[in-house]
C-alpha positions as protocol buffer text, in pm:
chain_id: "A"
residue {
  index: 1
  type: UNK
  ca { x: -1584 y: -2397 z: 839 }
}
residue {
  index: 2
  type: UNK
  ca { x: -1577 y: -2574 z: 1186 }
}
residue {
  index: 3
  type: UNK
  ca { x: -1634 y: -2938 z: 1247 }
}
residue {
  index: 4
  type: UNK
  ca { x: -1674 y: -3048 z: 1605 }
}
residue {
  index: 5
  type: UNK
  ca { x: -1450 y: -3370 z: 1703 }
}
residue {
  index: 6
  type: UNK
  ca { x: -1541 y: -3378 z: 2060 }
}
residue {
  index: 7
  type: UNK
  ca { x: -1578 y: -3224 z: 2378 }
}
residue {
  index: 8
  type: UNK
  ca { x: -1244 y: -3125 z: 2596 }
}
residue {
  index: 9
  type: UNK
  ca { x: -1232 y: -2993 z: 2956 }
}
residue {
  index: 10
  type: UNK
  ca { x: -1416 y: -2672 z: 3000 }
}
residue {
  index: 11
  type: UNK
  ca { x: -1281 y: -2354 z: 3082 }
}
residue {
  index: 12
  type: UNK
  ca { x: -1360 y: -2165 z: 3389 }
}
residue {
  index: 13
  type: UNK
  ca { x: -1466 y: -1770 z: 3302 }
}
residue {
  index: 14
  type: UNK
  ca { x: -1621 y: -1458 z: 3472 }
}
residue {
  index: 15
  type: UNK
  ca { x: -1953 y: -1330 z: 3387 }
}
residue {
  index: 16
  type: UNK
  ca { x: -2027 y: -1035 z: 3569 }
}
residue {
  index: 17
  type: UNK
  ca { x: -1895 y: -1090 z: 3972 }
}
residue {
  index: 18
  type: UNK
  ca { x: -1878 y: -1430 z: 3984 }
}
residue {
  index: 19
  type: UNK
  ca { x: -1731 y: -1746 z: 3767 }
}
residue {
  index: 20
  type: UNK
  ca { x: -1887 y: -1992 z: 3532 }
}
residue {
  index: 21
  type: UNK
  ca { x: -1812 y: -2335 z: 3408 }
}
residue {
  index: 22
  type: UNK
  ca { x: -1811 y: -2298 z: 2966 }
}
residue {
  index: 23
  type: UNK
  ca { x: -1796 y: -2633 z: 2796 }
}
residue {
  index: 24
  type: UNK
  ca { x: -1573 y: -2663 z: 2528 }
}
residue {
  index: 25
  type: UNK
  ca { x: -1514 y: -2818 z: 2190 }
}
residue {
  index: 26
  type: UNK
  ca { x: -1230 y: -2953 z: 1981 }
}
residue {
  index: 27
  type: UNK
  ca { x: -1323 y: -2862 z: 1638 }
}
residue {
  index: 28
  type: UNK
  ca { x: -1133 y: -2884 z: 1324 }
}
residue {
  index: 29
  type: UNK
  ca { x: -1115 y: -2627 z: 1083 }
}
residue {
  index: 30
  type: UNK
  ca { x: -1172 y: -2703 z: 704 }
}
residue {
  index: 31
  type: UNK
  ca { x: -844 y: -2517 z: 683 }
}
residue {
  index: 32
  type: UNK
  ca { x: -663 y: -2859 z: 896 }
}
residue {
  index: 33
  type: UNK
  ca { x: -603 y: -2626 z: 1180 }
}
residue {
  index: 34
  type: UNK
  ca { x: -813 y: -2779 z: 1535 }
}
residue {
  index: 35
  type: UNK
  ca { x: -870 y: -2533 z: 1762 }
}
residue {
  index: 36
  type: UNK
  ca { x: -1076 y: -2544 z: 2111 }
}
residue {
  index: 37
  type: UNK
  ca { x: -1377 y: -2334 z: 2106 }
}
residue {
  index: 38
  type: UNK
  ca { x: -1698 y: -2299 z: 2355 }
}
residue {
  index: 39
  type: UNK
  ca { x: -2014 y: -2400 z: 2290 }
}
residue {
  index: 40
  type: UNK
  ca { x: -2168 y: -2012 z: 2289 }
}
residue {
  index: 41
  type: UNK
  ca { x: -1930 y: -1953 z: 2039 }
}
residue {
  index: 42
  type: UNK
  ca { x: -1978 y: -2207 z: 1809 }
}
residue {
  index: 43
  type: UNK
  ca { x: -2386 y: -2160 z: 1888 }
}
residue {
  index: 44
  type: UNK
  ca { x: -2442 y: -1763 z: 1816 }
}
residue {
  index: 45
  type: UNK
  ca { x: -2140 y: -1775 z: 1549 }
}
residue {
  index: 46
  type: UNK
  ca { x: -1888 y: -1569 z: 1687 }
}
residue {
  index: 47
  type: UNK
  ca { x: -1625 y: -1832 z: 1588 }
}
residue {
  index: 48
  type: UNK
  ca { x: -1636 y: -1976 z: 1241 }
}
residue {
  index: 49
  type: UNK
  ca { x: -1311 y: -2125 z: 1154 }
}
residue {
  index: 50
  type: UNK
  ca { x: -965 y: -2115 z: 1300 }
}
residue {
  index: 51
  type: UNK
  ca { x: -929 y: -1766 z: 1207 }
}
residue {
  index: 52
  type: UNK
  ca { x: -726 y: -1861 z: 844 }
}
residue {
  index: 53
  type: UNK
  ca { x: -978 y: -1666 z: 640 }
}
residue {
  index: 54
  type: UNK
  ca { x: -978 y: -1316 z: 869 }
}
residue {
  index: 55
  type: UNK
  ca { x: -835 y: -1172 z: 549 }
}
residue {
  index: 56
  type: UNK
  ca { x: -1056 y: -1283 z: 333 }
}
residue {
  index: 57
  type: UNK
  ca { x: -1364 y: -1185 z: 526 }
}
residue {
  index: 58
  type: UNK
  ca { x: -1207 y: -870 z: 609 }
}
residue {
  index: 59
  type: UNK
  ca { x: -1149 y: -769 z: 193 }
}
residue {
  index: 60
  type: UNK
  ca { x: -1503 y: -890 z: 154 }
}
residue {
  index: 61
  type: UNK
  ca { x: -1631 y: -659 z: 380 }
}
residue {
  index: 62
  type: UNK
  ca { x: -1469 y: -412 z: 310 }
}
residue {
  index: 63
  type: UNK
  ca { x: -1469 y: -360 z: -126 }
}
residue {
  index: 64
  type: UNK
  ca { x: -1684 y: -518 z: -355 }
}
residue {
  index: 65
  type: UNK
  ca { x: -1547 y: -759 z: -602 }
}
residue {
  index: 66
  type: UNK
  ca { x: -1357 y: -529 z: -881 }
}
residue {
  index: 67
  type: UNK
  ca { x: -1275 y: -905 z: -1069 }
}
residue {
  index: 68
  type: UNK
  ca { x: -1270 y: -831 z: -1395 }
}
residue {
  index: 69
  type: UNK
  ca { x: -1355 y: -497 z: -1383 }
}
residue {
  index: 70
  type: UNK
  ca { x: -1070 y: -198 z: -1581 }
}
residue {
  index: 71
  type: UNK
  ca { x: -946 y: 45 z: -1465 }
}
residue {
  index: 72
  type: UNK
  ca { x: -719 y: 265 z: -1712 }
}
residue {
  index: 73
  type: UNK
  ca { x: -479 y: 41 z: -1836 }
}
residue {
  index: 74
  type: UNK
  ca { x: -557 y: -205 z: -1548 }
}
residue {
  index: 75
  type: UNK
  ca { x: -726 y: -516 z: -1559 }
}
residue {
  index: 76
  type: UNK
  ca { x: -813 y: -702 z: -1241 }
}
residue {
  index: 77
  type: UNK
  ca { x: -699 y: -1049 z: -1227 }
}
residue {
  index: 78
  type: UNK
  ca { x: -809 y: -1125 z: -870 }
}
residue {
  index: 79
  type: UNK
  ca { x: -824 y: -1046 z: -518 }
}
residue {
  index: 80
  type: UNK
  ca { x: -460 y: -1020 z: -346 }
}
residue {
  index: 81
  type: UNK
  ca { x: -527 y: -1169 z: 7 }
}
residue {
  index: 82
  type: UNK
  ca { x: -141 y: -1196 z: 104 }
}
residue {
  index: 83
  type: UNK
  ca { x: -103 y: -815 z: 138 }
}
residue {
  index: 84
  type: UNK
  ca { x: -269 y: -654 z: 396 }
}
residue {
  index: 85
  type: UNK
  ca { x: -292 y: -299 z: 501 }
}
residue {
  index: 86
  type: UNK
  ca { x: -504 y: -161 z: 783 }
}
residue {
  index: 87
  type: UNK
  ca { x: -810 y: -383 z: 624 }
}
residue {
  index: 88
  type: UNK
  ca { x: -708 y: -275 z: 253 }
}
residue {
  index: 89
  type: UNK
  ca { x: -833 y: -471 z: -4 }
}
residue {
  index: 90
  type: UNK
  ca { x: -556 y: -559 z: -249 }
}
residue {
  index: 91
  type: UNK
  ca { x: -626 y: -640 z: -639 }
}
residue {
  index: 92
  type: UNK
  ca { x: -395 y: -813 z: -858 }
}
residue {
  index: 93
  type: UNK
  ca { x: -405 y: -613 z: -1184 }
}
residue {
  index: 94
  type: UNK
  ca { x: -261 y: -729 z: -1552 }
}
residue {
  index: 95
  type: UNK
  ca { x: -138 y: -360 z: -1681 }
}
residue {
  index: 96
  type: UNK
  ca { x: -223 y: -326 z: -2070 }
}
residue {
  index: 97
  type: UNK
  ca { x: 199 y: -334 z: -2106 }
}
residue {
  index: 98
  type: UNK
  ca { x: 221 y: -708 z: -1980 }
}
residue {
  index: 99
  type: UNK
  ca { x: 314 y: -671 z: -1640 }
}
residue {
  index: 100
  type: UNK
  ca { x: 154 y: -729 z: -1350 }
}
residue {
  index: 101
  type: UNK
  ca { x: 105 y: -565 z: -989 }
}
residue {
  index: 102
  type: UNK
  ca { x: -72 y: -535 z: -654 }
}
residue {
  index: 103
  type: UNK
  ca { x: -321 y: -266 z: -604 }
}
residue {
  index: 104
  type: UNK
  ca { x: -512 y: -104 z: -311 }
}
residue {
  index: 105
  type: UNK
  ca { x: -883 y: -93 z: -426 }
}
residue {
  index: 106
  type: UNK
  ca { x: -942 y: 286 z: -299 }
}
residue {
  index: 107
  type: UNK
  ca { x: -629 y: 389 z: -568 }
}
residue {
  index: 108
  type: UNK
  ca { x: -799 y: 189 z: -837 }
}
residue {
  index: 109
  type: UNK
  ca { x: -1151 y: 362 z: -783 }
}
residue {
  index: 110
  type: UNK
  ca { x: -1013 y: 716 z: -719 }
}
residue {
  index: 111
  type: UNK
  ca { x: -809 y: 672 z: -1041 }
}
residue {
  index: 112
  type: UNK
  ca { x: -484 y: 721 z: -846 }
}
residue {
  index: 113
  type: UNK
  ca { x: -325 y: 415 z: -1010 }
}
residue {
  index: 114
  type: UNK
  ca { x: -363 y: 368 z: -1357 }
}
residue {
  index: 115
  type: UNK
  ca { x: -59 y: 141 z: -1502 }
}
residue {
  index: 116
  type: UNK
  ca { x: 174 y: -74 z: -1346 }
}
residue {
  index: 117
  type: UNK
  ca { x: 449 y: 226 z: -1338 }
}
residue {
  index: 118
  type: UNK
  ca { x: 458 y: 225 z: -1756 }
}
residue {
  index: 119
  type: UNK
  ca { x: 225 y: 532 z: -1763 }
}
residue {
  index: 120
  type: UNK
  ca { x: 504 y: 713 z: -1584 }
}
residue {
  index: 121
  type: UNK
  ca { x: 543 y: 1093 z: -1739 }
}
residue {
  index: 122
  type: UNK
  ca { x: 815 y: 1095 z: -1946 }
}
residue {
  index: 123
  type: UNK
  ca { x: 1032 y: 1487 z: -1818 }
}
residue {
  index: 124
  type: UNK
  ca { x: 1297 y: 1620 z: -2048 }
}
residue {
  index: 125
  type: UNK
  ca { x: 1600 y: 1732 z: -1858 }
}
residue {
  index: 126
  type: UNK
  ca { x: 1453 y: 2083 z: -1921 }
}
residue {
  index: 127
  type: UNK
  ca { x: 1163 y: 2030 z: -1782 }
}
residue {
  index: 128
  type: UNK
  ca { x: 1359 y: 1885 z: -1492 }
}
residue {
  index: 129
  type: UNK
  ca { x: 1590 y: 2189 z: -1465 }
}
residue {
  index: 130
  type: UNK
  ca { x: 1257 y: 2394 z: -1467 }
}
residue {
  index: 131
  type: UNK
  ca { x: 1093 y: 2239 z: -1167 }
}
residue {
  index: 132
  type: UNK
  ca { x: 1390 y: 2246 z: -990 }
}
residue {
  index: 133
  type: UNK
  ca { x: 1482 y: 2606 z: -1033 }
}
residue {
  index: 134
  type: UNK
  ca { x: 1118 y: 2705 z: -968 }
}
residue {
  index: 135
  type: UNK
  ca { x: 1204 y: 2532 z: -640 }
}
residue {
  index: 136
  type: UNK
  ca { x: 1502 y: 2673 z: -531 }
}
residue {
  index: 137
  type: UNK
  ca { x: 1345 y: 3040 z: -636 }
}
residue {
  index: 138
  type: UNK
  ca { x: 1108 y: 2971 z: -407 }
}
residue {
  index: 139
  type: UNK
  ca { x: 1299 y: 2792 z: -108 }
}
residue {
  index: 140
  type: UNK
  ca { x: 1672 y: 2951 z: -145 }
}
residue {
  index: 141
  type: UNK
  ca { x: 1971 y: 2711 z: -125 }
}
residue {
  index: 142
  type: UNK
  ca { x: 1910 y: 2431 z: 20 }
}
residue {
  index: 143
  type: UNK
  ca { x: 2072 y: 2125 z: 155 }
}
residue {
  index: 144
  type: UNK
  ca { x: 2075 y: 1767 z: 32 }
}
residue {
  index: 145
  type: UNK
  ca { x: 1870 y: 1653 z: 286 }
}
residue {
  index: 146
  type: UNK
  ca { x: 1592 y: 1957 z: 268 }
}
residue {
  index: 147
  type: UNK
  ca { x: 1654 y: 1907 z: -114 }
}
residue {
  index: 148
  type: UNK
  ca { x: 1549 y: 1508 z: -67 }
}
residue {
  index: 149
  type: UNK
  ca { x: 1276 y: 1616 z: 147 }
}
residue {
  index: 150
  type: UNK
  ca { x: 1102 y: 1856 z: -60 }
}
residue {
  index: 151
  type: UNK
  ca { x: 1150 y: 1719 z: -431 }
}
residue {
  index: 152
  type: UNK
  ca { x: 1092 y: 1357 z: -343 }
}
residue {
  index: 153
  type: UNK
  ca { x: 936 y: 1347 z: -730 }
}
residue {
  index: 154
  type: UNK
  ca { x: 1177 y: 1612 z: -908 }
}
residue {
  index: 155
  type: UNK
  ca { x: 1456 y: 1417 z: -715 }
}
residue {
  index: 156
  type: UNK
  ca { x: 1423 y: 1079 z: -864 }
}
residue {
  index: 157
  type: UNK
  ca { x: 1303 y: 1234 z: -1196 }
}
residue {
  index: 158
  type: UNK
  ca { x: 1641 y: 1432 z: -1168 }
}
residue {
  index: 159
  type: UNK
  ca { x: 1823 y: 1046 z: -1095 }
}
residue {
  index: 160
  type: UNK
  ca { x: 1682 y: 933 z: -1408 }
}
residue {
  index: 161
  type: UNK
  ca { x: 1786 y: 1213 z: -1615 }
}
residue {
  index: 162
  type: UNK
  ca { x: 2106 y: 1214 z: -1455 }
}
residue {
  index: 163
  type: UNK
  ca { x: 2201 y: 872 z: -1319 }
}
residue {
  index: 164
  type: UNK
  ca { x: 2548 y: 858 z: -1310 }
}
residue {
  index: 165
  type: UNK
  ca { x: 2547 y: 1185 z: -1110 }
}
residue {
  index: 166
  type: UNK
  ca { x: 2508 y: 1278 z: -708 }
}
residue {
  index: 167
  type: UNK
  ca { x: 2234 y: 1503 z: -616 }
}
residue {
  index: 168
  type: UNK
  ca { x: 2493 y: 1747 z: -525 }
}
residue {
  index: 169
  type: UNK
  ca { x: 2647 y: 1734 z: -828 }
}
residue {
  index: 170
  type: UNK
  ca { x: 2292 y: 1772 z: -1015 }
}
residue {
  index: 171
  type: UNK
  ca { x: 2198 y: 2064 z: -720 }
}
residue {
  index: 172
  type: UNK
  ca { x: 2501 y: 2229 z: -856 }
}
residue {
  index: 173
  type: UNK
  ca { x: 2418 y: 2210 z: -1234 }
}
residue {
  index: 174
  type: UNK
  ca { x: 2031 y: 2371 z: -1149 }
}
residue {
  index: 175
  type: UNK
  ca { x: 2220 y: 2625 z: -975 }
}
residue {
  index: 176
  type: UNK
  ca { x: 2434 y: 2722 z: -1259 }
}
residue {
  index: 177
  type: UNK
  ca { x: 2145 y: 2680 z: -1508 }
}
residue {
  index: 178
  type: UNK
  ca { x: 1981 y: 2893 z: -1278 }
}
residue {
  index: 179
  type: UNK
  ca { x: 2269 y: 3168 z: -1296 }
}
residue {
  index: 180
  type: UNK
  ca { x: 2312 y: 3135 z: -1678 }
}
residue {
  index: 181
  type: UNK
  ca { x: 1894 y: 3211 z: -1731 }
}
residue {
  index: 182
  type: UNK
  ca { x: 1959 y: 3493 z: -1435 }
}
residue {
  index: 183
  type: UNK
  ca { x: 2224 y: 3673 z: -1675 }
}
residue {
  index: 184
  type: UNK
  ca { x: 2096 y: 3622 z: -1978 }
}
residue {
  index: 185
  type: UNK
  ca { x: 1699 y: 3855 z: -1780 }
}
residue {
  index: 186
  type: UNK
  ca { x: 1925 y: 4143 z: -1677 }
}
């Protein structure tokens, strides 16, 4: 991706004890970037642009190319090279429901993600109550913040069941519930 424009002052480096003259390049990257870069580099191909497709090569080495491939109710579109993750590769996806989204590769393969968000289990508010009294049988009263902690999924299930309330409030409610079932055993 490198074009050399001409030569510029050399750099002075060490090798081993003592220090060497490298002669150096202006090159221009097919990008527009120019960047200086010496000639061993540009000989054994250490540097081959201005460093504006890292991403790309890194995705490419890392996944093969899911494009077009499904996965559940996903589609790939294309390879996402704005995100970047620890040398993830991200896939944009077309969910079977319209929408679109970003997607690590590994949670595609392992089946982790299969929708957009659509697929989503849909909990009845007794099935809610359920979890969360199985929870507190287990852990005792807890606080909001151990509550927030441990039910991170039974917490916002719990918000969308009951949205206009605060988790205290909804705490409170299990707890009753929880009472009411308790009377009703004995």
């Amino acid at each position: 991706m490198l074009k050399v424009i001409k030569e510029i002052e050399g750099i002075r480096v060490k090798s081993g004890k003592k220090e060497v003259n490298k002669r150096r390049w202006l090159c221009q990257c097919d990008c527009g970037n120019q960047l200086p870069v010496i000639t061993d580099s540009l000989r054994n191909g250490n540097t081959k642009s201005c460093g504006c497709n890292k991403n790309e090569w890194i995705s490419e080495k890392n996944s093969p190319d899911l494009t077009g491939k499904r996965f559940s109710k996903l589609k790939v579109l294309r390879r996402n090279l704005e995100k970047t993750n620890n040398n993830h590769t991200f896939w944009e996806c077309q969910c079977d429901c319209g929408n679109t989204t970003v997607v690590d590769s590994s949670n595609l393969i392992s089946g982790n993600t299969k929708s957009c968000g659509c697929l989503s289990p849909i909990i009845s508010k007794e099935q809610c109550i359920n979890e969360m009294i199985s929870i507190y049988e287990k852990h005792g009263k807890v606080t909001t913040k151990e509550l927030n902690q441990l039910l991170t999924f039974s917490y916002n299930t719990m918000k969308k069941k009951f949205p206009k309330m605060k988790i205290n409030a909804i705490w409170d409610e299990i707890i009753k519930e929880y009472e009411r079932r308790k009377n009703i055993e004995q």
